[in-house]
Tab-separated table of C-alpha atoms in Angstrom:
chain	number	residue	atom	x	y	z
A	14	MET	CA	-15.706	58.682	-9.740
A	15	SER	CA	-19.346	59.583	-10.372
A	16	GLY	CA	-20.419	59.258	-7.004
A	17	ILE	CA	-24.108	57.579	-8.217
A	18	PRO	CA	-24.968	55.294	-5.314
A	19	MET	CA	-23.812	51.506	-6.025
A	20	ARG	CA	-26.913	49.401	-5.463
A	21	PRO	CA	-26.357	46.028	-5.657
A	22	TYR	CA	-27.225	43.372	-8.087
A	23	ARG	CA	-27.767	39.765	-7.801
A	24	ASP	CA	-29.254	37.037	-8.996
A	25	ASN	CA	-32.455	36.392	-10.551
A	26	PRO	CA	-33.117	39.663	-12.728
A	27	ALA	CA	-36.727	40.150	-12.984
A	28	VAL	CA	-36.686	41.131	-16.436
A	29	THR	CA	-35.614	38.182	-17.848
A	30	ALA	CA	-37.251	34.357	-17.439
A	31	SER	CA	-34.256	32.517	-17.612
A	32	THR	CA	-32.933	30.503	-14.114
A	33	PRO	CA	-30.016	32.036	-13.155
A	34	ASP	CA	-26.713	29.592	-13.073
A	35	LEU	CA	-25.232	28.043	-13.201
A	36	GLN	CA	-22.779	26.357	-10.955
A	37	ASP	CA	-25.437	24.020	-8.867
A	38	TYR	CA	-23.784	20.808	-9.567
A	39	TYR	CA	-22.646	19.500	-6.063
A	40	ASP	CA	-25.425	19.495	-4.472
A	41	SER	CA	-29.248	18.959	-5.621
A	42	ASP	CA	-30.935	21.257	-3.274
A	43	LEU	CA	-28.706	24.520	-3.874
A	44	PRO	CA	-30.484	27.272	-5.429
A	45	ALA	CA	-28.542	28.191	-8.894
A	46	PRO	CA	-26.293	30.999	-8.145
A	47	HIS	CA	-24.744	32.647	-10.882
A	48	ALA	CA	-25.682	35.384	-12.116
A	49	LEU	CA	-24.964	38.032	-9.433
A	50	SER	CA	-26.739	41.042	-11.390
A	51	GLY	CA	-30.084	42.794	-11.226
A	52	ILE	CA	-32.267	45.126	-13.146
A	53	ASP	CA	-32.180	48.916	-13.145
A	54	ASP	CA	-28.156	49.257	-12.412
A	55	PRO	CA	-27.283	52.867	-11.957
A	56	TYR	CA	-24.398	52.284	-14.271
A	57	ALA	CA	-26.235	52.053	-17.182
A	58	SER	CA	-26.462	55.404	-18.159
A	59	SER	CA	-23.661	57.195	-15.947
A	60	SER	CA	-20.412	58.385	-16.388
A	61	TYR	CA	-18.853	55.033	-15.908
A	62	LEU	CA	-20.083	53.850	-18.837
A	63	HIS	CA	-17.321	55.859	-20.564
A	64	PRO	CA	-14.284	55.164	-19.214
A	65	ALA	CA	-10.980	57.328	-19.240
A	66	PRO	CA	-7.999	55.815	-20.447
A	67	ASP	CA	-5.990	56.584	-17.387
A	68	THR	CA	-8.548	54.649	-14.813
A	69	ARG	CA	-9.714	51.455	-16.898
A	70	GLY	CA	-7.004	50.901	-19.503
A	71	ASN	CA	-7.387	51.064	-23.027
A	72	TYR	CA	-11.010	50.445	-23.631
A	73	VAL	CA	-12.463	51.021	-26.489
A	74	THR	CA	-15.900	51.947	-27.723
A	75	ALA	CA	-17.387	49.058	-29.731
A	76	SER	CA	-19.473	49.311	-32.716
A	77	SER	CA	-23.384	49.469	-31.797
A	78	SER	CA	-24.368	47.083	-34.406
A	79	THR	CA	-26.124	44.086	-32.911
A	80	PRO	CA	-27.208	41.667	-35.262
A	81	ASN	CA	-30.099	39.055	-34.254
A	82	LEU	CA	-27.726	35.515	-34.540
A	83	ASN	CA	-30.622	33.543	-33.839
A	84	MET	CA	-31.828	33.873	-37.135
A	85	ALA	CA	-31.093	31.138	-39.413
A	86	ASP	CA	-28.641	31.846	-42.190
A	87	THR	CA	-30.840	31.990	-45.261
A	88	LYS	CA	-27.974	31.448	-47.535
A	89	GLY	CA	-27.253	28.894	-49.773
A	90	PHE	CA	-29.313	26.414	-52.234
A	91	SER	CA	-32.482	27.459	-53.408
A	92	ASN	CA	-35.395	25.516	-54.740
A	93	MET	CA	-34.609	25.234	-58.290
A	94	ASP	CA	-37.769	24.369	-59.557
A	95	THR	CA	-40.192	27.056	-57.328
A	96	GLY	CA	-38.525	29.904	-57.003
A	97	ALA	CA	-39.954	33.162	-57.826
A	98	GLY	CA	-37.493	34.333	-59.945
A	99	TYR	CA	-37.678	31.343	-61.905
A	100	SER	CA	-41.338	31.149	-62.886
A	101	GLY	CA	-41.390	34.784	-63.546
A	102	ASN	CA	-38.421	35.290	-65.615
A	103	ASN	CA	-38.905	32.043	-67.847
A	104	SER	CA	-42.940	33.009	-68.450
A	105	GLN	CA	-42.868	34.629	-71.900
A	106	TRP	CA	-40.422	32.379	-73.132
A	107	LEU	CA	-42.327	29.435	-72.525
A	108	GLU	CA	-45.684	31.053	-74.318
A	109	LYS	CA	-43.500	31.513	-77.297
A	110	GLN	CA	-42.080	28.137	-77.425
A	111	GLN	CA	-45.783	26.847	-77.210
A	112	LYS	CA	-46.500	27.928	-80.616
A	113	GLY	CA	-43.956	26.168	-82.271
A	114	SER	CA	-44.545	22.696	-84.133
A	115	ARG	CA	-45.261	19.336	-82.034
A	116	LYS	CA	-41.950	18.142	-82.787
A	117	SER	CA	-40.552	20.935	-81.308
A	118	LYS	CA	-42.645	20.612	-78.178
A	119	TRP	CA	-41.349	17.181	-77.489
A	120	ILE	CA	-37.809	18.101	-77.747
A	121	LEU	CA	-38.180	21.114	-75.945
A	122	ILE	CA	-40.055	18.922	-73.225
A	123	LEU	CA	-37.398	16.179	-73.446
A	124	SER	CA	-34.554	18.757	-73.018
A	125	LEU	CA	-35.975	20.054	-69.864
A	126	VAL	CA	-36.412	17.102	-68.464
A	127	GLY	CA	-32.743	16.115	-69.004
A	128	LEU	CA	-31.702	19.557	-67.864
A	129	ALA	CA	-33.905	19.237	-64.709
A	130	GLY	CA	-32.253	15.840	-64.030
A	131	LEU	CA	-28.481	17.624	-64.216
A	132	VAL	CA	-29.160	20.241	-62.003
A	133	ALA	CA	-30.882	17.841	-59.351
A	134	ALA	CA	-27.851	15.352	-59.595
A	135	GLY	CA	-25.408	18.768	-59.568
A	136	VAL	CA	-26.887	19.955	-56.589
A	137	ALA	CA	-27.138	16.606	-54.834
A	138	ILE	CA	-23.005	16.440	-55.177
A	139	GLY	CA	-22.667	19.685	-54.533
A	140	VAL	CA	-24.465	19.178	-51.102
A	141	VAL	CA	-22.191	16.236	-50.473
A	142	VAL	CA	-19.238	17.826	-51.179
A	143	SER	CA	-20.340	20.795	-48.767
A	144	HIS	CA	-21.227	18.431	-46.177
A	145	ASN	CA	-17.929	16.678	-46.150
A	146	HIS	CA	-15.777	19.737	-46.626
A	147	LYS	CA	-17.592	21.170	-43.375
A	148	SER	CA	-17.206	18.222	-41.441
A	149	SER	CA	-13.875	17.834	-42.685
A	150	SER	CA	-12.700	21.534	-41.923
A	151	THR	CA	-14.078	21.275	-38.384
A	152	SER	CA	-11.672	18.575	-37.584
A	153	SER	CA	-8.642	19.241	-39.374
A	154	SER	CA	-7.352	22.415	-37.780
A	155	SER	CA	-3.843	20.405	-37.740
A	156	THR	CA	-2.619	17.976	-39.660
A	157	ALA	CA	0.213	16.520	-37.661
A	158	GLY	CA	-0.294	13.256	-35.475
A	159	LYS	CA	-3.473	11.614	-33.960
A	160	THR	CA	-6.565	13.239	-33.906
A	161	SER	CA	-8.543	13.141	-30.500
A	162	ALA	CA	-12.133	11.692	-29.688
A	163	THR	CA	-13.757	15.394	-30.507
A	164	GLY	CA	-11.125	16.291	-33.175
A	165	ALA	CA	-10.160	19.310	-30.914
A	166	VAL	CA	-6.991	18.004	-30.371
A	167	ASN	CA	-3.718	16.546	-32.201
A	168	GLN	CA	-1.165	14.586	-30.873
A	169	THR	CA	2.527	13.713	-32.540
A	170	ASN	CA	2.909	10.674	-30.102
A	171	PRO	CA	-0.466	9.059	-29.484
A	172	ASN	CA	0.318	7.624	-25.997
A	173	ASP	CA	1.903	10.779	-24.626
A	174	PRO	CA	-0.152	13.889	-23.880
A	175	SER	CA	2.514	16.077	-24.169
A	176	THR	CA	3.148	16.204	-27.690
A	177	PHE	CA	0.216	17.915	-28.508
A	178	VAL	CA	0.220	20.504	-31.375
A	179	SER	CA	-0.577	24.110	-31.164
A	180	ASP	CA	-3.470	25.290	-32.289
A	181	PRO	CA	-2.659	29.059	-34.295
A	182	ASN	CA	-5.960	30.056	-33.551
A	183	LEU	CA	-5.961	30.157	-29.890
A	184	LYS	CA	-3.321	32.664	-28.058
A	185	HIS	CA	-1.977	32.742	-24.755
A	186	SER	CA	-3.971	36.058	-23.661
A	187	PHE	CA	-6.046	35.418	-20.735
A	188	TRP	CA	-5.371	35.922	-17.172
A	189	GLY	CA	-7.085	33.186	-16.012
A	190	LEU	CA	-10.278	31.244	-17.224
A	191	ALA	CA	-13.288	29.687	-15.214
A	192	TYR	CA	-13.060	25.840	-15.576
A	193	THR	CA	-15.522	22.510	-14.779
A	194	PRO	CA	-14.369	19.662	-16.363
A	195	ALA	CA	-17.614	18.089	-17.600
A	196	GLY	CA	-19.778	15.641	-15.991
A	197	SER	CA	-18.446	16.890	-12.659
A	198	GLN	CA	-21.954	16.887	-11.181
A	199	LEU	CA	-23.548	14.708	-8.361
A	200	PRO	CA	-24.826	12.106	-8.727
A	201	ASP	CA	-23.832	11.049	-12.117
A	202	CYS	CA	-20.309	12.253	-12.168
A	203	GLY	CA	-19.631	11.244	-15.440
A	204	ASN	CA	-16.062	12.817	-16.202
A	205	SER	CA	-13.007	11.167	-17.359
A	206	LEU	CA	-9.320	11.630	-17.418
A	207	GLU	CA	-9.258	11.398	-21.315
A	208	ASP	CA	-11.388	15.058	-21.119
A	209	VAL	CA	-9.585	16.503	-18.852
A	210	ILE	CA	-6.494	15.904	-20.654
A	211	GLU	CA	-8.277	17.310	-23.582
A	212	ASP	CA	-9.479	20.249	-21.918
A	213	ILE	CA	-6.270	21.263	-20.353
A	214	GLN	CA	-4.157	20.839	-23.715
A	215	LEU	CA	-6.368	23.485	-24.815
A	216	ILE	CA	-6.441	25.636	-22.009
A	217	SER	CA	-2.978	25.956	-21.278
A	218	GLN	CA	-2.553	27.453	-24.888
A	219	LEU	CA	-4.899	30.486	-23.757
A	220	THR	CA	-3.731	31.034	-20.080
A	221	SER	CA	-1.566	30.068	-17.242
A	222	ARG	CA	-4.395	29.700	-14.441
A	223	ILE	CA	-7.601	28.187	-13.883
A	224	ARG	CA	-10.157	28.280	-11.041
A	225	LEU	CA	-12.135	25.389	-9.871
A	226	TYR	CA	-15.577	25.778	-8.102
A	227	GLY	CA	-15.856	22.520	-6.172
A	228	ALA	CA	-13.919	19.553	-5.681
A	229	ASP	CA	-16.966	16.569	-5.979
A	230	CYS	CA	-16.194	13.551	-8.496
A	231	ASN	CA	-12.539	13.782	-8.023
A	232	GLN	CA	-12.186	16.638	-9.833
A	233	SER	CA	-9.368	18.408	-8.499
A	234	ALA	CA	-7.267	15.123	-8.964
A	235	LEU	CA	-8.045	14.423	-12.624
A	236	VAL	CA	-6.914	18.198	-13.351
A	237	LEU	CA	-3.363	18.096	-11.384
A	238	GLU	CA	-2.906	14.383	-13.192
A	239	ALA	CA	-3.908	16.237	-16.616
A	240	ILE	CA	-1.246	18.809	-16.102
A	241	LYS	CA	1.366	15.934	-14.983
A	242	GLN	CA	0.616	14.188	-17.868
A	243	THR	CA	0.550	17.263	-20.348
A	244	LYS	CA	3.701	18.841	-18.880
A	245	VAL	CA	2.036	22.095	-19.081
A	246	ASP	CA	2.896	25.405	-17.022
A	247	LEU	CA	-0.760	25.993	-15.646
A	248	GLY	CA	-1.672	27.097	-11.881
A	249	VAL	CA	-5.217	25.952	-10.485
A	250	TYR	CA	-7.403	27.374	-7.649
A	251	LEU	CA	-9.190	24.504	-6.262
A	252	GLY	CA	-12.191	24.989	-5.351
A	253	ILE	CA	-14.630	23.685	-2.349
A	254	TYR	CA	-18.611	24.317	-3.173
A	255	ASN	CA	-19.985	24.486	0.431
A	256	VAL	CA	-23.540	24.790	0.695
A	257	PRO	CA	-25.256	26.714	3.554
A	258	THR	CA	-27.941	23.980	3.972
A	259	ASP	CA	-26.643	20.611	4.586
A	260	ASP	CA	-25.045	21.339	7.880
A	261	GLY	CA	-21.374	21.286	6.577
A	262	ALA	CA	-21.556	17.489	4.669
A	263	SER	CA	-20.523	19.093	1.225
A	264	TYR	CA	-17.688	21.268	2.733
A	265	VAL	CA	-16.171	18.056	4.692
A	266	ARG	CA	-16.587	15.740	1.487
A	267	GLN	CA	-14.763	18.328	-0.335
A	268	ARG	CA	-12.112	19.244	2.140
A	269	ASP	CA	-11.216	15.736	2.298
A	270	VAL	CA	-10.316	15.148	-1.226
A	271	ILE	CA	-8.848	18.186	-2.168
A	272	LYS	CA	-6.413	16.783	1.152
A	273	ASP	CA	-5.835	13.528	-1.040
A	274	ALA	CA	-4.840	15.648	-3.783
A	275	ILE	CA	-2.896	17.482	-2.442
A	276	GLN	CA	-0.803	14.750	-1.045
A	277	THR	CA	-0.776	12.858	-4.155
A	278	TYR	CA	0.270	15.831	-6.507
A	279	GLY	CA	2.025	18.221	-4.353
A	280	THR	CA	1.724	21.705	-4.355
A	281	ASP	CA	3.758	23.112	-7.447
A	282	HIS	CA	0.590	23.964	-9.923
A	283	ILE	CA	-1.786	24.550	-6.715
A	284	LEU	CA	-2.215	28.913	-6.626
A	285	GLY	CA	-4.867	28.707	-3.470
A	286	VAL	CA	-7.971	26.976	-2.312
A	287	THR	CA	-11.314	28.852	-2.522
A	288	VAL	CA	-13.554	27.813	0.229
A	289	GLY	CA	-17.463	28.951	-1.200
A	290	ASN	CA	-18.776	29.945	-4.047
A	291	GLU	CA	-21.742	32.818	-3.743
A	292	PHE	CA	-22.170	31.531	-0.056
A	293	ILE	CA	-23.018	34.581	1.866
A	294	LEU	CA	-25.401	35.460	-1.829
A	295	ASN	CA	-27.136	32.130	-1.224
A	296	TYR	CA	-27.675	32.290	2.509
A	297	LEU	CA	-29.108	35.574	2.335
A	298	THR	CA	-31.676	34.380	-0.586
A	299	ASN	CA	-32.240	31.289	1.856
A	300	ASN	CA	-32.887	33.378	5.131
A	301	GLY	CA	-34.463	36.382	3.960
A	302	GLY	CA	-31.516	38.645	4.177
A	303	GLY	CA	-32.334	40.754	1.247
A	304	ASP	CA	-29.243	42.356	-0.193
A	305	LEU	CA	-27.439	43.334	2.706
A	306	PRO	CA	-24.341	40.924	3.175
A	307	ASN	CA	-23.240	42.679	6.485
A	308	GLY	CA	-26.525	42.883	7.931
A	309	PRO	CA	-28.133	40.581	10.822
A	310	VAL	CA	-28.415	37.619	8.229
A	311	GLY	CA	-25.223	38.439	6.336
A	312	GLU	CA	-23.510	37.983	9.707
A	313	ALA	CA	-24.954	34.739	10.640
A	314	GLY	CA	-24.012	33.761	6.796
A	315	ALA	CA	-20.336	34.492	7.783
A	316	ALA	CA	-20.747	32.897	11.275
A	317	ALA	CA	-21.078	29.754	9.631
A	318	LEU	CA	-18.618	30.135	6.231
A	319	ILE	CA	-15.984	31.184	8.587
A	320	PRO	CA	-15.307	28.311	10.462
A	321	ASN	CA	-14.908	26.462	7.061
A	322	ILE	CA	-11.854	29.054	6.086
A	323	THR	CA	-10.080	28.466	8.872
A	324	ASP	CA	-10.624	24.941	9.094
A	325	THR	CA	-9.217	24.903	5.185
A	326	ARG	CA	-6.165	27.115	6.585
A	327	ASN	CA	-5.374	24.630	9.461
A	328	MET	CA	-5.285	21.808	7.428
A	329	LEU	CA	-3.482	23.262	5.112
A	330	GLN	CA	-1.283	23.903	7.701
A	331	GLY	CA	-0.891	20.824	9.438
A	332	MET	CA	0.295	18.995	6.297
A	333	ASN	CA	3.442	20.640	6.370
A	334	LEU	CA	3.941	21.703	3.025
A	335	PRO	CA	6.960	23.256	1.418
A	336	LYS	CA	5.010	26.483	0.832
A	337	THR	CA	2.190	28.216	2.092
A	338	ILE	CA	-0.826	27.703	0.045
A	339	PRO	CA	-3.416	31.085	0.237
A	340	VAL	CA	-7.147	30.407	1.272
A	341	GLY	CA	-9.854	32.603	-0.352
A	342	THR	CA	-13.484	32.862	-0.782
A	343	ALA	CA	-15.631	33.749	-3.826
A	344	ASP	CA	-18.732	35.742	-3.604
A	345	ALA	CA	-20.911	37.981	-6.301
A	346	GLY	CA	-19.854	41.062	-6.482
A	347	SER	CA	-22.267	43.182	-4.506
A	348	PHE	CA	-22.227	40.307	-1.348
A	349	PHE	CA	-19.254	40.142	0.148
A	350	ASN	CA	-19.188	40.163	3.763
A	351	ASN	CA	-16.604	42.195	5.417
A	352	ASP	CA	-15.229	39.571	8.134
A	353	VAL	CA	-15.469	36.841	5.836
A	354	LEU	CA	-12.807	38.962	3.407
A	355	GLN	CA	-10.851	39.668	7.007
A	356	GLN	CA	-10.406	36.144	7.243
A	357	VAL	CA	-9.012	34.928	3.547
A	358	ASP	CA	-5.921	35.754	1.263
A	359	TYR	CA	-8.056	36.778	-1.360
A	360	GLY	CA	-11.629	36.965	-2.636
A	361	MET	CA	-12.902	36.291	-6.029
A	362	SER	CA	-15.859	38.559	-7.566
A	363	ASN	CA	-18.302	38.002	-9.880
A	364	VAL	CA	-19.101	40.459	-11.962
A	365	HIS	CA	-21.282	40.301	-15.416
A	366	PRO	CA	-22.150	43.058	-16.915
A	367	TRP	CA	-24.920	40.806	-19.125
A	368	PHE	CA	-26.738	40.336	-15.801
A	369	ALA	CA	-26.677	44.204	-14.668
A	370	ASN	CA	-28.397	44.939	-18.195
A	371	VAL	CA	-25.500	47.028	-18.995
A	372	SER	CA	-25.322	47.232	-23.045
A	373	ILE	CA	-22.266	45.437	-24.466
A	374	ASP	CA	-20.453	48.933	-25.790
A	375	GLN	CA	-20.267	49.829	-21.949
A	376	ALA	CA	-19.655	46.462	-20.720
A	377	ALA	CA	-15.686	46.485	-20.019
A	378	GLY	CA	-15.261	49.594	-18.846
A	379	TRP	CA	-18.427	48.719	-16.491
A	380	THR	CA	-16.582	45.937	-15.214
A	381	TYR	CA	-13.794	47.323	-14.338
A	382	GLU	CA	-15.248	50.299	-12.505
A	383	PHE	CA	-17.629	48.184	-10.687
A	384	PHE	CA	-14.885	45.827	-9.390
A	385	GLN	CA	-12.608	48.471	-8.603
A	386	GLU	CA	-15.156	50.435	-6.544
A	387	GLN	CA	-17.160	47.805	-5.022
A	388	ASN	CA	-14.447	45.182	-4.360
A	389	VAL	CA	-10.901	46.355	-4.595
A	390	GLN	CA	-11.239	49.878	-2.604
A	391	VAL	CA	-13.315	47.591	0.067
A	392	ALA	CA	-10.893	44.916	0.585
A	393	GLN	CA	-8.127	47.793	0.617
A	394	SER	CA	-9.841	49.226	3.525
A	395	LEU	CA	-9.675	46.161	5.638
A	396	PRO	CA	-6.817	45.587	8.150
A	397	ASN	CA	-5.271	42.313	6.103
A	398	LYS	CA	-5.649	44.133	2.491
A	399	PRO	CA	-6.878	40.524	0.932
A	400	THR	CA	-6.263	40.517	-2.655
A	401	MET	CA	-9.766	40.869	-5.009
A	402	TYR	CA	-9.932	38.919	-8.524
A	403	ILE	CA	-12.744	38.607	-11.105
A	404	ALA	CA	-14.314	35.258	-10.395
A	405	GLU	CA	-16.509	35.324	-13.578
A	406	THR	CA	-16.880	37.612	-16.410
A	407	GLY	CA	-17.799	37.163	-19.976
A	408	TRP	CA	-20.672	37.437	-22.699
A	409	PRO	CA	-23.390	34.715	-23.678
A	410	SER	CA	-22.986	34.143	-27.351
A	411	LYS	CA	-26.813	33.083	-27.859
A	412	SER	CA	-30.193	31.939	-25.482
A	413	SER	CA	-31.975	28.908	-26.164
A	414	ASP	CA	-35.499	31.190	-25.885
A	415	ALA	CA	-36.332	34.681	-27.749
A	416	GLY	CA	-37.452	35.579	-24.361
A	417	ASN	CA	-34.011	35.638	-22.845
A	418	ALA	CA	-31.937	36.628	-25.876
A	419	SER	CA	-31.326	40.392	-24.583
A	420	ASN	CA	-30.594	41.845	-21.277
A	421	GLY	CA	-32.294	45.029	-22.798
A	422	PRO	CA	-29.868	46.928	-24.780
A	423	SER	CA	-27.966	44.058	-26.030
A	424	LEU	CA	-28.190	40.793	-27.400
A	425	ALA	CA	-26.789	37.472	-26.340
A	426	SER	CA	-24.763	37.031	-30.289
A	427	VAL	CA	-21.114	35.796	-31.094
A	428	ASP	CA	-20.603	39.119	-32.243
A	429	ASN	CA	-21.328	40.530	-29.583
A	430	LEU	CA	-18.961	38.005	-27.380
A	431	GLN	CA	-16.194	39.252	-29.887
A	432	LYS	CA	-16.751	42.840	-29.097
A	433	PHE	CA	-16.467	42.224	-25.104
A	434	LEU	CA	-13.399	39.973	-25.747
A	435	ASP	CA	-12.045	43.174	-28.147
A	436	THR	CA	-12.728	45.189	-25.217
A	437	PHE	CA	-12.083	43.537	-22.254
A	438	VAL	CA	-9.147	41.225	-21.951
A	439	CYS	CA	-6.195	42.931	-23.435
A	440	ALA	CA	-7.148	45.986	-21.809
A	441	SER	CA	-7.341	44.307	-18.265
A	442	ASN	CA	-4.071	42.558	-18.863
A	443	THR	CA	-2.734	45.898	-19.253
A	444	ASN	CA	-4.227	47.861	-15.999
A	445	GLY	CA	-3.335	44.883	-13.971
A	446	THR	CA	-6.670	43.281	-13.443
A	447	GLY	CA	-6.478	39.450	-12.140
A	448	TYR	CA	-9.705	38.266	-13.501
A	449	PHE	CA	-10.872	34.477	-14.685
A	450	TYR	CA	-12.904	34.817	-17.830
A	451	PHE	CA	-16.052	32.584	-17.490
A	452	GLU	CA	-15.890	30.057	-19.233
A	453	PHE	CA	-13.720	27.641	-21.328
A	454	PHE	CA	-16.860	25.747	-23.047
A	455	ASP	CA	-20.567	25.898	-23.329
A	456	GLU	CA	-22.175	23.366	-20.968
A	457	GLU	CA	-25.102	21.681	-22.002
A	458	TRP	CA	-26.499	20.901	-18.730
A	459	LYS	CA	-27.022	24.276	-17.734
A	460	ASP	CA	-28.908	24.853	-21.027
A	461	GLN	CA	-31.002	21.645	-20.369
A	462	GLN	CA	-31.757	22.494	-16.459
A	463	PHE	CA	-31.954	26.330	-17.050
A	464	GLY	CA	-32.624	27.148	-20.158
A	465	GLY	CA	-32.134	31.026	-21.602
A	466	VAL	CA	-28.186	32.014	-21.894
A	467	GLU	CA	-26.937	29.823	-19.333
A	468	GLY	CA	-25.490	27.171	-21.195
A	469	TRP	CA	-23.717	29.556	-23.587
A	470	TRP	CA	-21.232	31.324	-22.072
A	471	GLY	CA	-18.152	29.365	-23.234
A	472	LEU	CA	-15.588	30.460	-25.770
A	473	PHE	CA	-15.282	26.773	-27.318
A	474	ASN	CA	-19.019	24.730	-28.306
A	475	ALA	CA	-19.226	21.990	-26.390
A	476	ASP	CA	-17.711	19.658	-28.533
A	477	LYS	CA	-14.594	21.964	-27.869
A	478	THR	CA	-14.604	23.662	-31.397
A	479	LEU	CA	-14.004	27.086	-30.999
A	480	LYS	CA	-16.862	29.497	-31.795
A	481	ASN	CA	-16.805	31.838	-34.909
A	482	ILE	CA	-14.284	33.832	-33.045
A	483	THR	CA	-11.005	35.282	-32.805
A	484	ILE	CA	-8.841	35.251	-29.959
A	485	PRO	CA	-7.310	38.728	-28.701
A	486	ASP	CA	-3.248	38.741	-29.150
A	487	CYS	CA	-2.150	40.175	-25.849
A	488	HIS	CA	0.261	37.641	-24.521
A	489	ILE	CA	0.003	37.555	-20.752
A	490	ASP	CA	2.042	34.878	-18.457
């Protein structure tokens, strides 16, 4: 290891104007907690950026080319009347024709008018055909069965969600995916079973595991019901998004609906219950605790969170379930409190190279190295040795404004999303890292509320069409 001191990175990187994410959808007074990363990261120029194969898996160096995909595509039809090439190339020819007879001139004029009409008609037809072709190709990835409302999934039996047709563009290559059903934000709760079923049909072709962030808007039951109807092999880490500032109200509300979901659907598809998402980070932020999760303010936050963890464990034990369900917590990569870690079976760490201002060429290696040094090694030093997972990692495909289109060294772009997929996914599968890729699809509400890159982390667009990417092909169960 390089010995470079590890400085915590958190939300609110000063170099960006984008309000940091993201998962603030359970209580309106909760600060947006996503990014977990910060500026001036020591790894930006360290030996960690060049991972050795024996310590980081098969990470490869991606191309340094990062075209600005925010620029509009200029290919297509040009203006055939006013294009510079058109008038310049024909001026001498027109002068020559003007010396001819009056009859020839009128013939020429009429001919040109006719030709212009034909060209205009041809262009119009071409545009219509092109538009129809684009619309058709977007929704015709498979020809069998009934097309869903969004055109994303087809079923051979429209009344049986388990008969969905696999998409050859999707590969079962992700250890896990971060997922929140659309419309799972209070107070509106606009999610639906139909939408969640379609999500699960797609997700199950990519992974065997998902993590939820919270339980509001009945999302736990919706996901478990969708798994039941689609008959897919998918495990779920349920989540309780408790808030440091509401005297436990959000915790009790979500704990109770999770209990109801378990009683209804059993434990076959439940992998764990995660209590808290960036709770310690939010507690430090709300109480002036700086970057010290094990300092006095961090200890106070731990004292507030641990009773929720203990209560969840007691609730599960009291249900006399056929198996023991692990209980864990999720937090920003640099903000785990050791007392909290000693009370859980697992920890989930948000590790984002984008918010740590790491270049796309070094992002995969940096993510692995940070996770090992900051999370895995610390957890292994504790008496209970909790299992550690990467709760979030990924790369944004665009920004809604030019000011946040770059993290310094690299752009938010589809090309760079592809590079991160190519350098992180299969290598992590090979080296045994448990991770939840962030995230399944773009969430428009995040863009509307926070701007910048916050709404553009999905593998899929918000309409559940796959982005212009190739999913790595390295199967993992």
